[in-house]
Amino acid sequence: MTLQTWLALAVVAVAGAVIARRVWRTVRGLRAATQQTAACGDGCGCAAPTSATTSSTLEWDEVAPSTTRARAPR
Amino acid sequence: MNSVPTSSLTPRSPSAAPTIPVPPARVALVGNPNTGKTTLFNALTGLRQRVGNFAGVTVERVEGSYRAADGRSVAVLDLPGTYSLATASPDERIAHDVLMRRSGDGWIPDVVVVVVDATHLERNLFLVSQVLELGLPVVVALNQADAAERSGTRIDVPELSFALGVPVVPTVATRGEGLEPLRRAIDDAVRLPPPGRRFALPAAVAMAVAPLELQLQEHGLSRAEAQLEALRLLSIDATETGAYDGAVERARDALRAANEEPGQIEASLRYAWISQIVTRCVSSAERPSHATSDRIDGVVLHRVIGPMIFLALMALVFQALFTWATPLQDALEALVARVGDVVTATLPAGDLRSLLVDGVIAGVGSVVVFLPQIAILFTCIGVLEDSGYMARAALLMDRVMRRVGLHGRSFIPMLSGYACAVPAIMATRTIGEPKDRLATIMVVPLMSCSARLPVYTLLIGAFIPATMLFGSVSLQSLTLLAMYLLGTLAALAAAAVFKRTLLKGPVRPMILELPPYRWPSPRALLVTVAQRCRLFLRRAGTVILALSIVLWALATWPRLPVDPARSDAAQRELALEHSALGRIGRAIEPAVAPLGFDWKIGVSIAASFAAREVFVSTMGTIYGVGGDDGDTAKLTTVLRAERRADGTPVYSLPVALSLLVFYVFALMCMSTIAITVREAGGGAVGWRWAALQFGYMLALAWGAAFVTYRVAMVLSGGTNA
């Protein structure tokens, strides 16, 4: 294998790791959602989220608003 | 004041207010919707949270901080808007729980800043009167003080402060005015005596509610909280008073015996007090006139002219997406091609060069060129939102929404869906009725989001002629408008089905506050558009980049031994089919062949499950790998030239239309599924709704694409050309 092929493979491995990490974070977020109670907690059966719900782990593509704790720019 | 979470009535251990005044470390911002809380939050903290000129922009608590004069860090919590502490919707409950010191993470504010719209003082003081009774240090930020002055309303601030018993600070959050006095007032508030109820209950009312207050105190509420809660319990539905049913009913009976109407007692007492304050503190134009807004509304909300204006505005937006973006897009395409040429010229032929040119540049570059369209789309949405038109559009659509069984409030999240389904689904928290909320969540992804825009513009740009109709409207922009309308109509139809089957329920009337028309703030608009462009580029630089690299690898290996008998083009095509990606594509092909799609389209659709734009980058990568070495021709040109073995074009008009229709309906977005699971209740319930959403949208997409392809084939004479 040429040097170019080795380098290309290294880049592919890094990209694969990035995707795997994102999939893992999404799965973790979904698992957290799964563990959440199936209702608002009032027993009324409505699908309202609990008040302290944050979306910090639902970040497959960074579009999910995850700014519950934002940091002020310097 | 429809419902109350019984959780708010559950006992808790009393948390005493600090006895020794310490500088505040936690400040909560509350207020009615659309009073400028988030604008004030941004001004205080230097953050850039999304703001808009309509109610319900903030649906989650957001935390930031600022440095006080002594260097201390003060955490600021921006809460969703609420008209009162009687919660009706999930977003209001978030504000309620923090103020009642029941938030799950134990976040208890040291000071509450009630942001009040100075142009609607009377209505805003209702919430103020409730917050004063919480026993927490309170500061009132009299926001939009400039607008009140312009409309001729004079507010006697010292008198108002005296009447409320708390500091009142005039602010103009949009210009950052009044921030320093506000920060000082926050610091001083903890040293002032805690506020409380500012009006006395009539003797008959006091006697009637006393036993209920006692019972609430026995369950752990402070005296002030018990007084507040007792009044609130009297005015809510009899079925929602939880453990206090008996005591509430006895208090109601006692009030009726005293000729008082229990359901209206809280509102009448508070508004009587507010009326006195307004008489004392507000002079001249007590009710500010919104003559200009009213005149505009006379036209914009007209039964016939209103919908026509709405459609014309939408047509203008889509026209802008094609005509204004074209020169910028051409420039970006030229830049991407130039970068590809430079890399080709610099590196010797090999895998790394192929990865960079055919994988990274062809994949990411094919998506990045759509940046101008994204910027124009969000500029248009921003102008419509900030001007106050979006709330009017919701009102216009209320009649349609009611016909399909949805609440008019559902339209704002649906409009937000044009940007992205994820925040749009979160925006459904403003809908109080759970079944309406779920129905809206289920249909929001049918609204064409900005991630579909690159797919639409690629296909429309490549296969719909740029003919001008009536001399000024391009056929391409009309086709784009048709795609958005198709998604919207499908969303309404799907909502009608859900509301008549799984989510049957009464249609409730909509009460929507119409904000005054304002000139959009260029700075806020610029910030929003810049944020969206940054997000788009970040996606291109992260998810899309990584996927392009992996797809390049899949399209490259395993390699096919070179056969000198074959031409270069045939060799490349066979190598692509022999690769892992080709094999995956061939496995998918039977499912998509009835829609007119080949394996390359099938694989691109499957990859776009990560993000819809990945469809474009995957096509870029596939045709980059399958194309001439180092060639960086425009993707539209490559697609037009692509031929099957029999010489017919792969991308005929029927195929392009079928693909467009497929993307209108298909839920190819992992983030949307994740957010649906959570917002539909989490757990197995959330998963079931998400699975139903994905399933029905996929079935709809497949069916509609199939019909489109077949009909288009028949209309085009039965050929694929």
mmCIF file of N, CA, C and O in Angstrom, chain B residues 676-719:
data_model
loop_
_atom_site.group_PDB
_atom_site.id
_atom_site.type_symbol
_atom_site.label_atom_id
_atom_site.label_comp_id
_atom_site.label_asym_id
_atom_site.label_seq_id
_atom_site.Cartn_x
_atom_site.Cartn_y
_atom_site.Cartn_z
ATOM 1 N N THR B 676 -38.891 13.832 18.927
ATOM 2 C CA THR B 676 -40.278 13.349 19.033
ATOM 3 C C THR B 676 -40.403 12.354 20.182
ATOM 4 O O THR B 676 -41.353 12.415 20.960
ATOM 5 N N VAL B 677 -39.418 11.456 20.295
ATOM 6 C CA VAL B 677 -39.445 10.492 21.402
ATOM 7 C C VAL B 677 -39.560 11.241 22.724
ATOM 8 O O VAL B 677 -40.392 10.935 23.574
ATOM 9 N N ARG B 678 -38.754 12.287 22.868
ATOM 10 C CA ARG B 678 -38.737 13.010 24.144
ATOM 11 C C ARG B 678 -40.001 13.834 24.361
ATOM 12 O O ARG B 678 -40.630 13.751 25.403
ATOM 13 N N GLU B 679 -40.376 14.603 23.346
ATOM 14 C CA GLU B 679 -41.501 15.533 23.536
ATOM 15 C C GLU B 679 -42.856 14.833 23.527
ATOM 16 O O GLU B 679 -43.837 15.386 23.998
ATOM 17 N N ALA B 680 -42.899 13.628 22.961
ATOM 18 C CA ALA B 680 -44.168 12.894 22.975
ATOM 19 C C ALA B 680 -44.320 12.116 24.279
ATOM 20 O O ALA B 680 -45.222 11.294 24.400
ATOM 21 N N GLY B 681 -43.455 12.352 25.213
ATOM 22 C CA GLY B 681 -43.631 11.764 26.534
ATOM 23 C C GLY B 681 -42.485 10.886 26.989
ATOM 24 O O GLY B 681 -42.454 10.448 28.132
ATOM 25 N N GLY B 682 -41.534 10.607 26.108
ATOM 26 C CA GLY B 682 -40.414 9.748 26.494
ATOM 27 C C GLY B 682 -40.882 8.314 26.691
ATOM 28 O O GLY B 682 -42.053 7.994 26.481
ATOM 29 N N GLY B 683 -39.957 7.461 27.098
ATOM 30 C CA GLY B 683 -40.300 6.069 27.383
ATOM 31 C C GLY B 683 -40.933 5.369 26.189
ATOM 32 O O GLY B 683 -40.797 5.784 25.040
ATOM 33 N N ALA B 684 -41.669 4.281 26.508
ATOM 34 C CA ALA B 684 -42.284 3.494 25.443
ATOM 35 C C ALA B 684 -43.307 4.323 24.674
ATOM 36 O O ALA B 684 -43.463 4.171 23.464
ATOM 37 N N VAL B 685 -43.992 5.224 25.392
ATOM 38 C CA VAL B 685 -45.008 6.059 24.732
ATOM 39 C C VAL B 685 -44.353 6.916 23.650
ATOM 40 O O VAL B 685 -44.817 6.978 22.511
ATOM 41 N N GLY B 686 -43.239 7.551 24.026
ATOM 42 C CA GLY B 686 -42.532 8.404 23.074
ATOM 43 C C GLY B 686 -42.053 7.617 21.868
ATOM 44 O O GLY B 686 -42.156 8.067 20.726
ATOM 45 N N TRP B 687 -41.510 6.449 22.129
ATOM 46 C CA TRP B 687 -41.020 5.596 21.030
ATOM 47 C C TRP B 687 -42.144 5.201 20.093
ATOM 48 O O TRP B 687 -41.977 5.169 18.880
ATOM 49 N N ARG B 688 -43.309 4.879 20.673
ATOM 50 C CA ARG B 688 -44.439 4.462 19.826
ATOM 51 C C ARG B 688 -44.855 5.594 18.887
ATOM 52 O O ARG B 688 -45.080 5.388 17.706
ATOM 53 N N TRP B 689 -44.950 6.810 19.441
ATOM 54 C CA TRP B 689 -45.350 7.947 18.604
ATOM 55 C C TRP B 689 -44.294 8.222 17.528
ATOM 56 O O TRP B 689 -44.625 8.513 16.378
ATOM 57 N N ALA B 690 -43.012 8.101 17.919
ATOM 58 C CA ALA B 690 -41.936 8.358 16.943
ATOM 59 C C ALA B 690 -41.962 7.310 15.831
ATOM 60 O O ALA B 690 -41.772 7.631 14.656
ATOM 61 N N ALA B 691 -42.225 6.051 16.223
ATOM 62 C CA ALA B 691 -42.272 4.979 15.220
ATOM 63 C C ALA B 691 -43.446 5.204 14.276
ATOM 64 O O ALA B 691 -43.326 5.040 13.045
ATOM 65 N N LEU B 692 -44.579 5.624 14.838
ATOM 66 C CA LEU B 692 -45.749 5.894 13.999
ATOM 67 C C LEU B 692 -45.454 7.049 13.040
ATOM 68 O O LEU B 692 -45.781 6.998 11.849
ATOM 69 N N GLN B 693 -44.796 8.071 13.564
ATOM 70 C CA GLN B 693 -44.463 9.242 12.746
ATOM 71 C C GLN B 693 -43.552 8.845 11.575
ATOM 72 O O GLN B 693 -43.805 9.196 10.427
ATOM 73 N N PHE B 694 -42.510 8.093 11.905
ATOM 74 C CA PHE B 694 -41.569 7.675 10.859
ATOM 75 C C PHE B 694 -42.276 6.788 9.833
ATOM 76 O O PHE B 694 -42.122 6.962 8.629
ATOM 77 N N GLY B 695 -43.085 5.854 10.338
ATOM 78 C CA GLY B 695 -43.758 4.885 9.471
ATOM 79 C C GLY B 695 -44.754 5.545 8.523
ATOM 80 O O GLY B 695 -44.716 5.313 7.305
ATOM 81 N N TYR B 696 -45.615 6.403 9.083
ATOM 82 C CA TYR B 696 -46.638 6.973 8.196
ATOM 83 C C TYR B 696 -46.018 7.932 7.185
ATOM 84 O O TYR B 696 -46.445 7.996 6.023
ATOM 85 N N MET B 697 -44.956 8.632 7.597
ATOM 86 C CA MET B 697 -44.330 9.563 6.654
ATOM 87 C C MET B 697 -43.583 8.821 5.546
ATOM 88 O O MET B 697 -43.587 9.245 4.383
ATOM 89 N N LEU B 698 -42.949 7.698 5.920
ATOM 90 C CA LEU B 698 -42.238 6.911 4.897
ATOM 91 C C LEU B 698 -43.233 6.315 3.902
ATOM 92 O O LEU B 698 -43.011 6.341 2.686
ATOM 93 N N ALA B 699 -44.353 5.786 4.433
ATOM 94 C CA ALA B 699 -45.380 5.197 3.567
ATOM 95 C C ALA B 699 -45.949 6.273 2.634
ATOM 96 O O ALA B 699 -46.131 6.048 1.429
ATOM 97 N N LEU B 700 -46.191 7.445 3.204
ATOM 98 C CA LEU B 700 -46.728 8.552 2.411
ATOM 99 C C LEU B 700 -45.731 8.960 1.322
ATOM 100 O O LEU B 700 -46.109 9.183 0.166
ATOM 101 N N ALA B 701 -44.459 9.033 1.708
ATOM 102 C CA ALA B 701 -43.418 9.437 0.760
ATOM 103 C C ALA B 701 -43.314 8.434 -0.389
ATOM 104 O O ALA B 701 -43.272 8.817 -1.567
ATOM 105 N N TRP B 702 -43.281 7.172 -0.028
ATOM 106 C CA TRP B 702 -43.147 6.127 -1.059
ATOM 107 C C TRP B 702 -44.354 6.148 -1.986
ATOM 108 O O TRP B 702 -44.215 6.145 -3.217
ATOM 109 N N GLY B 703 -45.540 6.181 -1.395
ATOM 110 C CA GLY B 703 -46.776 6.150 -2.191
ATOM 111 C C GLY B 703 -46.876 7.364 -3.104
ATOM 112 O O GLY B 703 -47.165 7.235 -4.308
ATOM 113 N N ALA B 704 -46.615 8.547 -2.555
ATOM 114 C CA ALA B 704 -46.748 9.775 -3.343
ATOM 115 C C ALA B 704 -45.698 9.815 -4.457
ATOM 116 O O ALA B 704 -45.989 10.241 -5.585
ATOM 117 N N ALA B 705 -44.465 9.357 -4.151
ATOM 118 C CA ALA B 705 -43.411 9.352 -5.165
ATOM 119 C C ALA B 705 -43.765 8.366 -6.284
ATOM 120 O O ALA B 705 -43.555 8.645 -7.475
ATOM 121 N N PHE B 706 -44.330 7.228 -5.891
ATOM 122 C CA PHE B 706 -44.731 6.208 -6.874
ATOM 123 C C PHE B 706 -45.783 6.780 -7.828
ATOM 124 O O PHE B 706 -45.649 6.695 -9.057
ATOM 125 N N VAL B 707 -46.811 7.400 -7.233
ATOM 126 C CA VAL B 707 -47.895 7.972 -8.061
ATOM 127 C C VAL B 707 -47.335 9.078 -8.955
ATOM 128 O O VAL B 707 -47.631 9.139 -10.157
ATOM 129 N N THR B 708 -46.495 9.938 -8.378
ATOM 130 C CA THR B 708 -45.920 11.032 -9.155
ATOM 131 C C THR B 708 -45.136 10.503 -10.353
ATOM 132 O O THR B 708 -45.282 10.987 -11.481
ATOM 133 N N TYR B 709 -44.312 9.498 -10.093
ATOM 134 C CA TYR B 709 -43.469 8.937 -11.163
ATOM 135 C C TYR B 709 -44.327 8.348 -12.271
ATOM 136 O O TYR B 709 -44.107 8.630 -13.447
ATOM 137 N N ARG B 710 -45.339 7.558 -11.854
ATOM 138 C CA ARG B 710 -46.171 6.888 -12.863
ATOM 139 C C ARG B 710 -46.973 7.910 -13.669
ATOM 140 O O ARG B 710 -47.044 7.833 -14.892
ATOM 141 N N VAL B 711 -47.567 8.871 -12.980
ATOM 142 C CA VAL B 711 -48.372 9.884 -13.674
ATOM 143 C C VAL B 711 -47.478 10.707 -14.620
ATOM 144 O O VAL B 711 -47.827 10.951 -15.776
ATOM 145 N N ALA B 712 -46.318 11.092 -14.119
ATOM 146 C CA ALA B 712 -45.406 11.894 -14.949
ATOM 147 C C ALA B 712 -44.934 11.099 -16.166
ATOM 148 O O ALA B 712 -44.780 11.660 -17.257
ATOM 149 N N MET B 713 -44.736 9.804 -15.959
ATOM 150 C CA MET B 713 -44.331 8.944 -17.094
ATOM 151 C C MET B 713 -45.419 8.919 -18.153
ATOM 152 O O MET B 713 -45.149 9.034 -19.353
ATOM 153 N N VAL B 714 -46.670 8.765 -17.691
ATOM 154 C CA VAL B 714 -47.790 8.706 -18.636
ATOM 155 C C VAL B 714 -47.900 10.040 -19.371
ATOM 156 O O VAL B 714 -48.033 10.088 -20.599
ATOM 157 N N LEU B 715 -47.806 11.149 -18.610
ATOM 158 C CA LEU B 715 -47.948 12.466 -19.226
ATOM 159 C C LEU B 715 -46.814 12.784 -20.195
ATOM 160 O O LEU B 715 -46.994 13.525 -21.160
ATOM 161 N N SER B 716 -45.628 12.207 -19.885
ATOM 162 C CA SER B 716 -44.501 12.491 -20.789
ATOM 163 C C SER B 716 -44.410 11.464 -21.916
ATOM 164 O O SER B 716 -43.365 11.307 -22.541
ATOM 165 N N GLY B 717 -45.477 10.723 -22.132
ATOM 166 C CA GLY B 717 -45.546 9.797 -23.267
ATOM 167 C C GLY B 717 -44.988 8.424 -22.979
ATOM 168 O O GLY B 717 -44.610 7.707 -23.903
ATOM 169 N N GLY B 718 -44.902 8.077 -21.715
ATOM 170 C CA GLY B 718 -44.483 6.731 -21.344
ATOM 171 C C GLY B 718 -43.013 6.464 -21.463
ATOM 172 O O GLY B 718 -42.551 5.347 -21.311
ATOM 173 N N THR B 719 -42.241 7.496 -21.717
ATOM 174 C CA THR B 719 -40.792 7.294 -21.810
ATOM 175 C C THR B 719 -40.126 7.853 -20.565
ATOM 176 O O THR B 719 -40.701 8.668 -19.847
#
